[in-house]
Short mmCIF file of C-alpha atoms in Angstrom, two decimals:
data_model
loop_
_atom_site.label_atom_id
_atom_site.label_comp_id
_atom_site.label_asym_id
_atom_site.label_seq_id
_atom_site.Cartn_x
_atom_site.Cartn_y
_atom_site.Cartn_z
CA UNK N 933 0.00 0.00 0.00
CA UNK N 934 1.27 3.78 -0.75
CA UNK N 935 -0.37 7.07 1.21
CA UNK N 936 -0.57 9.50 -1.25
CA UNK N 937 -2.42 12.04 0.63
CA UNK N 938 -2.53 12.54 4.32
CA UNK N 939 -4.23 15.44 6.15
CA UNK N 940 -5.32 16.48 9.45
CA UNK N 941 -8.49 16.48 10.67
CA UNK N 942 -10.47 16.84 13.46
CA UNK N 943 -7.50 15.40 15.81
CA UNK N 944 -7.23 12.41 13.16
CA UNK N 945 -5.95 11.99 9.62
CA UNK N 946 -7.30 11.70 6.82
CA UNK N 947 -5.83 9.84 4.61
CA UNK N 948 -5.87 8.54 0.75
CA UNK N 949 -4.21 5.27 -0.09
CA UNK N 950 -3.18 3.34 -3.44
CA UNK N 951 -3.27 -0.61 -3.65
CA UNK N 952 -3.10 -3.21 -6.22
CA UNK N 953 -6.44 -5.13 -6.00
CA UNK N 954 -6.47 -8.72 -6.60
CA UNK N 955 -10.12 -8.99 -7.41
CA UNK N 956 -10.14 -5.96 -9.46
CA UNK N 957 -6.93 -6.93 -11.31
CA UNK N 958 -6.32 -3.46 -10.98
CA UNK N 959 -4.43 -0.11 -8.43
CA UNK N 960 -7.40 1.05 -6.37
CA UNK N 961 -7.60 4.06 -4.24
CA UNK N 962 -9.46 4.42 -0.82
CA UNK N 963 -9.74 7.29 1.72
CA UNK N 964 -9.69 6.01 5.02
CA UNK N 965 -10.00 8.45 7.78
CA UNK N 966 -8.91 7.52 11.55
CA UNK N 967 -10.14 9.17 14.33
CA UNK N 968 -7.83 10.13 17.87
CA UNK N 969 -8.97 6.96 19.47
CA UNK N 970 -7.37 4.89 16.83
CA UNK N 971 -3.56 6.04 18.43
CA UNK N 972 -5.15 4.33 21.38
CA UNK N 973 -6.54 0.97 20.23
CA UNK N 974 -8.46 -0.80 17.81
CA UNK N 975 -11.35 0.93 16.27
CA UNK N 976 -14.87 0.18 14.30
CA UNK N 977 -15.38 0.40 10.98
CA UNK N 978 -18.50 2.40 8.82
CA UNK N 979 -17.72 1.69 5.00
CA UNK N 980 -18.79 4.52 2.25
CA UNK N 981 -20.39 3.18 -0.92
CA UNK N 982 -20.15 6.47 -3.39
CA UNK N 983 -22.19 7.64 -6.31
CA UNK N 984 -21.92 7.37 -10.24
CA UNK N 985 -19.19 9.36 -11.70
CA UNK N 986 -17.87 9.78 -7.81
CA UNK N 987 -14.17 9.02 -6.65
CA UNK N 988 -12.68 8.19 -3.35
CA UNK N 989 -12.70 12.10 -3.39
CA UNK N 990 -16.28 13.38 -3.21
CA UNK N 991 -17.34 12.25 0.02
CA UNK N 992 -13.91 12.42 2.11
CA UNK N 993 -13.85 16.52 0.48
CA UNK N 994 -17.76 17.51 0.80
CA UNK N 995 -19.30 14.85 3.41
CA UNK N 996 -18.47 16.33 6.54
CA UNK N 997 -18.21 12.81 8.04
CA UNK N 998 -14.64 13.00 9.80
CA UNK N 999 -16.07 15.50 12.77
CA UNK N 1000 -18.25 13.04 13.38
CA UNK N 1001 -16.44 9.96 13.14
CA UNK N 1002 -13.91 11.76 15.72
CA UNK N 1003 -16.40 11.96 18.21
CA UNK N 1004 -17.83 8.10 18.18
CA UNK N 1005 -14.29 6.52 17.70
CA UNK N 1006 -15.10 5.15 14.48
CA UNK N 1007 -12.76 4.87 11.29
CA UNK N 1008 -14.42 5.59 8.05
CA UNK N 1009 -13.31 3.84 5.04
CA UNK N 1010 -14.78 5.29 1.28
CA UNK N 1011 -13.50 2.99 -1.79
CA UNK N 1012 -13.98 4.23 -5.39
CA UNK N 1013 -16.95 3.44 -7.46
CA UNK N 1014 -15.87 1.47 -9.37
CA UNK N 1015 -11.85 -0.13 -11.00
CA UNK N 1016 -10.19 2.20 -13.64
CA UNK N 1017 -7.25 2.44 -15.90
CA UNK N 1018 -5.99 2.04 -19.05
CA UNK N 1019 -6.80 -1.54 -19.39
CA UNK N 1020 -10.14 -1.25 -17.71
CA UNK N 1021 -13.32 -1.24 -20.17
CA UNK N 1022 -15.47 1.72 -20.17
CA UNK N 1023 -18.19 3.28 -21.64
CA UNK N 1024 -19.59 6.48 -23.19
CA UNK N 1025 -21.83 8.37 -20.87
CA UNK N 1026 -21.46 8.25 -16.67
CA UNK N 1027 -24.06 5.73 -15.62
CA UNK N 1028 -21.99 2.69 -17.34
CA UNK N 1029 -18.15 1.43 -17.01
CA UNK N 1030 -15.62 3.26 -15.14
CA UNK N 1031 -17.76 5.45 -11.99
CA UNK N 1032 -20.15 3.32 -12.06
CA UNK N 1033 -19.35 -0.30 -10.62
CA UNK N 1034 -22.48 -0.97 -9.32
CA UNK N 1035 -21.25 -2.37 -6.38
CA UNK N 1036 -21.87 -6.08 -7.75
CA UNK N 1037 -19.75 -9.21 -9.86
CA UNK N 1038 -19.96 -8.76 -13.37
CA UNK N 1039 -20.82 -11.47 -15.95
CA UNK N 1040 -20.59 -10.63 -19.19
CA UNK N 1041 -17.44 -9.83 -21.29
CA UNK N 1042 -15.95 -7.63 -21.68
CA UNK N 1043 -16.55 -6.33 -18.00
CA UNK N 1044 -15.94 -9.75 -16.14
CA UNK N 1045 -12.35 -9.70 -15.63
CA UNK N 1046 -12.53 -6.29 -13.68
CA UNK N 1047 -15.97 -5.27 -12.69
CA UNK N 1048 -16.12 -7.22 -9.51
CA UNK N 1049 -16.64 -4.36 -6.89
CA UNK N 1050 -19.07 -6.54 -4.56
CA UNK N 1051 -16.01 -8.84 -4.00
CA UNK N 1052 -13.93 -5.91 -3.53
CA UNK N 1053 -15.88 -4.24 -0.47
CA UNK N 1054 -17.23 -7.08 1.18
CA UNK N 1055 -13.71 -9.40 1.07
CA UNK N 1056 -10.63 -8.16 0.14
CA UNK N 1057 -11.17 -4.60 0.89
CA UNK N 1058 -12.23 -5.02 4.76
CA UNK N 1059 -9.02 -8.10 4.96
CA UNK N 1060 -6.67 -5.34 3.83
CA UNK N 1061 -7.95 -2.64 6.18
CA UNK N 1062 -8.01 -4.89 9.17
CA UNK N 1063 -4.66 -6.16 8.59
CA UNK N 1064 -3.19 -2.87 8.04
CA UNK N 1065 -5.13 -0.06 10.33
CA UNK N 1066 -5.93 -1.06 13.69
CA UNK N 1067 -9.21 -1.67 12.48
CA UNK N 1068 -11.47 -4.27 14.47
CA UNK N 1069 -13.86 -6.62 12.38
CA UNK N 1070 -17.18 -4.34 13.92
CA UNK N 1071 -18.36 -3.37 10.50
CA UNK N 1072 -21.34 -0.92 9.52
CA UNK N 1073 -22.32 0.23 6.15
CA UNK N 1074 -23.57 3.00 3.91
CA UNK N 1075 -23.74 5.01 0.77
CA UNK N 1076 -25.36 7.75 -1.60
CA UNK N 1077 -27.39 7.08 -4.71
CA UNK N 1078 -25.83 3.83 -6.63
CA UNK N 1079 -23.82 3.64 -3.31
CA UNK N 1080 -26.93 3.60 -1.18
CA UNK N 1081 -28.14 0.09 -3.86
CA UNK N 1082 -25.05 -1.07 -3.22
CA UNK N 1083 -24.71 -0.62 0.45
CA UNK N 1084 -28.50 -2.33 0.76
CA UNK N 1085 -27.72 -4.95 -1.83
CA UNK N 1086 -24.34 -5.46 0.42
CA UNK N 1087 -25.52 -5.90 3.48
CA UNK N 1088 -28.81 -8.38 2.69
CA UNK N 1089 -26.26 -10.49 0.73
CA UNK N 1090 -24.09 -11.10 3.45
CA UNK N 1091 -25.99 -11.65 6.83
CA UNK N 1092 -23.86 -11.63 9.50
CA UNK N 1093 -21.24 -9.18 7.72
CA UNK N 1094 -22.27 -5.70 9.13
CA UNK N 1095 -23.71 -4.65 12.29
CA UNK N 1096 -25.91 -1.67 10.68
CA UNK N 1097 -26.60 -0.02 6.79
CA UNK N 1098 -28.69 3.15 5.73
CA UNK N 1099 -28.78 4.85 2.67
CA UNK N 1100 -29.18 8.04 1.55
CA UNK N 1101 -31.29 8.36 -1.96
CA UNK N 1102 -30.65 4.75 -2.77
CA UNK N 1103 -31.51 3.02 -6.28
CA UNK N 1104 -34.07 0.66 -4.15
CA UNK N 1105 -34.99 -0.99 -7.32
CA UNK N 1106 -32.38 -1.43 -10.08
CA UNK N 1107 -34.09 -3.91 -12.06
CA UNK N 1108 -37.40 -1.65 -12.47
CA UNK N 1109 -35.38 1.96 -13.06
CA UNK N 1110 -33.37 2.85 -16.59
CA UNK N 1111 -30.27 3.40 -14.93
CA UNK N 1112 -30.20 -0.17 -12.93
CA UNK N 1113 -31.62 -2.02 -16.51
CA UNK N 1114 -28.83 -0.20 -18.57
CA UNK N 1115 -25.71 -1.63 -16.20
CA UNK N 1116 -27.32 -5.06 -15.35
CA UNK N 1117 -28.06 -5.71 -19.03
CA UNK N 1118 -24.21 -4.87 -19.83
CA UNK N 1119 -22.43 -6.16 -17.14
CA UNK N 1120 -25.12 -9.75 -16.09
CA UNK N 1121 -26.75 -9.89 -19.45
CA UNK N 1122 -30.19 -10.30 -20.18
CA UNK N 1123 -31.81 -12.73 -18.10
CA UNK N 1124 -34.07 -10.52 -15.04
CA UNK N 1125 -33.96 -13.34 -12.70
CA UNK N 1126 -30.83 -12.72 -12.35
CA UNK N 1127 -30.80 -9.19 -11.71
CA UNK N 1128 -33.06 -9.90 -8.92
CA UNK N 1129 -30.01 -11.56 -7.08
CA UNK N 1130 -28.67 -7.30 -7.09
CA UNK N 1131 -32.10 -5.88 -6.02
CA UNK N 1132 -32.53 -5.06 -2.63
CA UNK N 1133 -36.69 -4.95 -3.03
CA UNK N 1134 -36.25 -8.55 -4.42
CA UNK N 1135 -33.41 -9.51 -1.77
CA UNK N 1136 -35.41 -8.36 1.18
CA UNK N 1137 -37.99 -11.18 0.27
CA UNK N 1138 -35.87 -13.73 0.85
CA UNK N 1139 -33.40 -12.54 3.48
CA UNK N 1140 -32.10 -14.65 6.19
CA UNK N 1141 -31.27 -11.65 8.85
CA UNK N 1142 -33.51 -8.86 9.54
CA UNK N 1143 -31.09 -6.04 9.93
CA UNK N 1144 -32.66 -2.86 10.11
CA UNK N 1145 -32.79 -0.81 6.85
CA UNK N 1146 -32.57 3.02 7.43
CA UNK N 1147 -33.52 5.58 4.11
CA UNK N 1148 -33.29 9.21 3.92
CA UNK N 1149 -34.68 10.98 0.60
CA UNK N 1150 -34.66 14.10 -0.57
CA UNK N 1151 -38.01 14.89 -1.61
CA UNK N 1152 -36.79 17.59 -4.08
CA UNK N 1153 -34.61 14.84 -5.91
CA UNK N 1154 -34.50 15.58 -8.91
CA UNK N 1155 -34.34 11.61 -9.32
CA UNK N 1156 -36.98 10.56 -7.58
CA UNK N 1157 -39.47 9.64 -9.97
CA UNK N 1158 -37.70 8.46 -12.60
CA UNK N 1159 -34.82 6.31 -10.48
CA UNK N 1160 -34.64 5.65 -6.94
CA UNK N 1161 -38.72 5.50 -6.13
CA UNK N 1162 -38.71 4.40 -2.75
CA UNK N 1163 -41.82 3.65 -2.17
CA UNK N 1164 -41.14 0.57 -3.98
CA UNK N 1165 -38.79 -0.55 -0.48
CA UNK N 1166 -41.38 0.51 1.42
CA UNK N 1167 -43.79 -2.22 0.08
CA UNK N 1168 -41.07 -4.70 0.01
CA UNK N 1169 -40.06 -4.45 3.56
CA UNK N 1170 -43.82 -4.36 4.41
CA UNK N 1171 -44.65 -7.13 2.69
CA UNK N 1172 -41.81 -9.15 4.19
CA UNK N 1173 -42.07 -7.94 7.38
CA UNK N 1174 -38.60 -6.55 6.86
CA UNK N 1175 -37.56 -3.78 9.44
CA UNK N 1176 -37.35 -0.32 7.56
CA UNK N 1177 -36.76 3.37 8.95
CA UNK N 1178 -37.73 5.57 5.65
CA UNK N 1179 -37.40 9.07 6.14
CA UNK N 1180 -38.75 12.15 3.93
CA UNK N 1181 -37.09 15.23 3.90
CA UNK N 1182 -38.70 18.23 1.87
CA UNK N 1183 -36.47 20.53 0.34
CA UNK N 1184 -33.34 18.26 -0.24
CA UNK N 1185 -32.12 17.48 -3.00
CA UNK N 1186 -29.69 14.66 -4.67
CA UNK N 1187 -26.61 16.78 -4.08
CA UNK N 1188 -23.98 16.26 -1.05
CA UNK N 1189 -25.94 19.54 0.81
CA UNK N 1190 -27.97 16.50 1.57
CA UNK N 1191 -25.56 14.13 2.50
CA UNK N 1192 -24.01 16.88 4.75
CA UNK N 1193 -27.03 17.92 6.42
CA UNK N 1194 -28.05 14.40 8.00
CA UNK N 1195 -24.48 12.68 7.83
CA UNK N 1196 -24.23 13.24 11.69
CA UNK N 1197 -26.88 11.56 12.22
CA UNK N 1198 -26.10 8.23 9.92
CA UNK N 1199 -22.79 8.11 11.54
CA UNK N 1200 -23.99 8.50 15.01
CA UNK N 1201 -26.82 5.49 14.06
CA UNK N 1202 -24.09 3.33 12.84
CA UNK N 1203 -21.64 4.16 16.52
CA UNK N 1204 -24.50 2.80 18.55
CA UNK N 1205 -24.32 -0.86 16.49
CA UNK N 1206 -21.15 -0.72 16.29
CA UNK N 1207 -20.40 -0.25 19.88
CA UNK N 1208 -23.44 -2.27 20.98
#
């Protein structure tokens, strides 16, 4: 691993680090900010899923999380979206190839051999922080937008992994929305059944833990409609009996001014499981 950035902040550091990824075949860059306590002793971890066309960069620089995760003692790790580089395939437009992973294992050719981000976070990603940070294996999880699908997809996939996920303006439903149908056909092909194995409306149907799902939206999204519709959760956790926390917010928007504005609150939600 090389640091290539490290600042301080809020007593901690925040830093920016460059690794060769086995799973992505590719270098990978995370931001990984440690709070005071972690001079002290081994600390909790809340994972960052990021949205299309996002870095590493957008949430460590407009977030706000680090004051935050200095008071609760926890270490905040935020991959990218999504492998890059020369010999990475990508795509015209932002909502396919490079920025926009999709948090899950690729298929199809020719994005198979690098487009395996759900691999990344849940496995090698976590083995590489714990082994190198004095991280503890207490893990929570959450994300914005495609990063809020992935954290929900993430966390009903692999009971038992994470103590705690929410979501800001997640993609609930990938397999019903244009921007979900447009990846999944490229990178899973055609079939929806599978798809349904990267929904979390579908995956909440059949899950074997009941881990509590907490939503904020922005009800002045300017996505709302047309791509993240959560309502559609809503009657997916209902019917299943699946515990859900869905919150409203008028105003807000699908910018980080939202993010900002409640992040205190996510990360505070996530100390308590973590700590619990």
């Amino acid at each position: 691993m090389q640091r290539i950035e490290h600042r301080a902040c809020f007593g901690g550091w925040q830093d920016v680090w460059e690794h060769r990824a086995d799973t992505l075949g590719t270098a990978m860059r995370v931001g990984v900010y440690l709070p005071p306590q972690a001079a002290y002793g081994r600390c909790p971890v809340l994972y960052w899923l990021s949205g299309l066309t996002c870095t590493e960069q957008n949430f460590i620089t407009k977030a706000g999380a680090q004051r935050y995760a200095a008071e609760h003692g926890v270490i905040v790790v935020a991959p990218d979206t999504s492998p890059r580089g020369a010999g990475v395939p990508d795509a015209d437009g932002y909502d396919l190839g490079q920025g926009a992973g999709f948090y899950l294992n690729a298929t199809q050719p020719p994005w198979s051999a690098h487009y395996r981000m759900h691999d990344y976070v849940v496995h090698e990603l976590p083995a590489l922080i714990e082994a190198h940070f004095p991280a503890d294996d207490a893990r929570a999880i959450s994300g914005h937008s495609m990063g809020g699908h992935g954290a929900l997809v993430l966390a009903l996939r692999n009971p038992g992994r994470y103590r705690s996920v929410s979501a800001f303006a997640p993609i609930v439903a990938p397999t019903e929305v244009p921007w979900g149908r447009k990846a999944f056909a490229a990178y899973l092909g055609e079939d929806p059944a599978v798809w349904r194995e990267w929904d979390a409306c579908a995956l909440v149907a059949q899950a074997r833990e009941r881990l509590p799902l907490r939503v904020d939206q922005g009800e002045a999204d300017e996505f709302l409609a047309t791509q993240l519709q959560p309502e559609r959760l809503r009657e997916a956790c209902a019917a299943a009996g699946h515990p859900l926390t869905l919150r409203l917010h008028p105003g807000y928007d699908h910018s980080y001014y939202f993010i900002a504005t409640f992040i205190g609150e996510h990360v505070a939600y996530h100390a308590a499981a973590l700590r619990a």
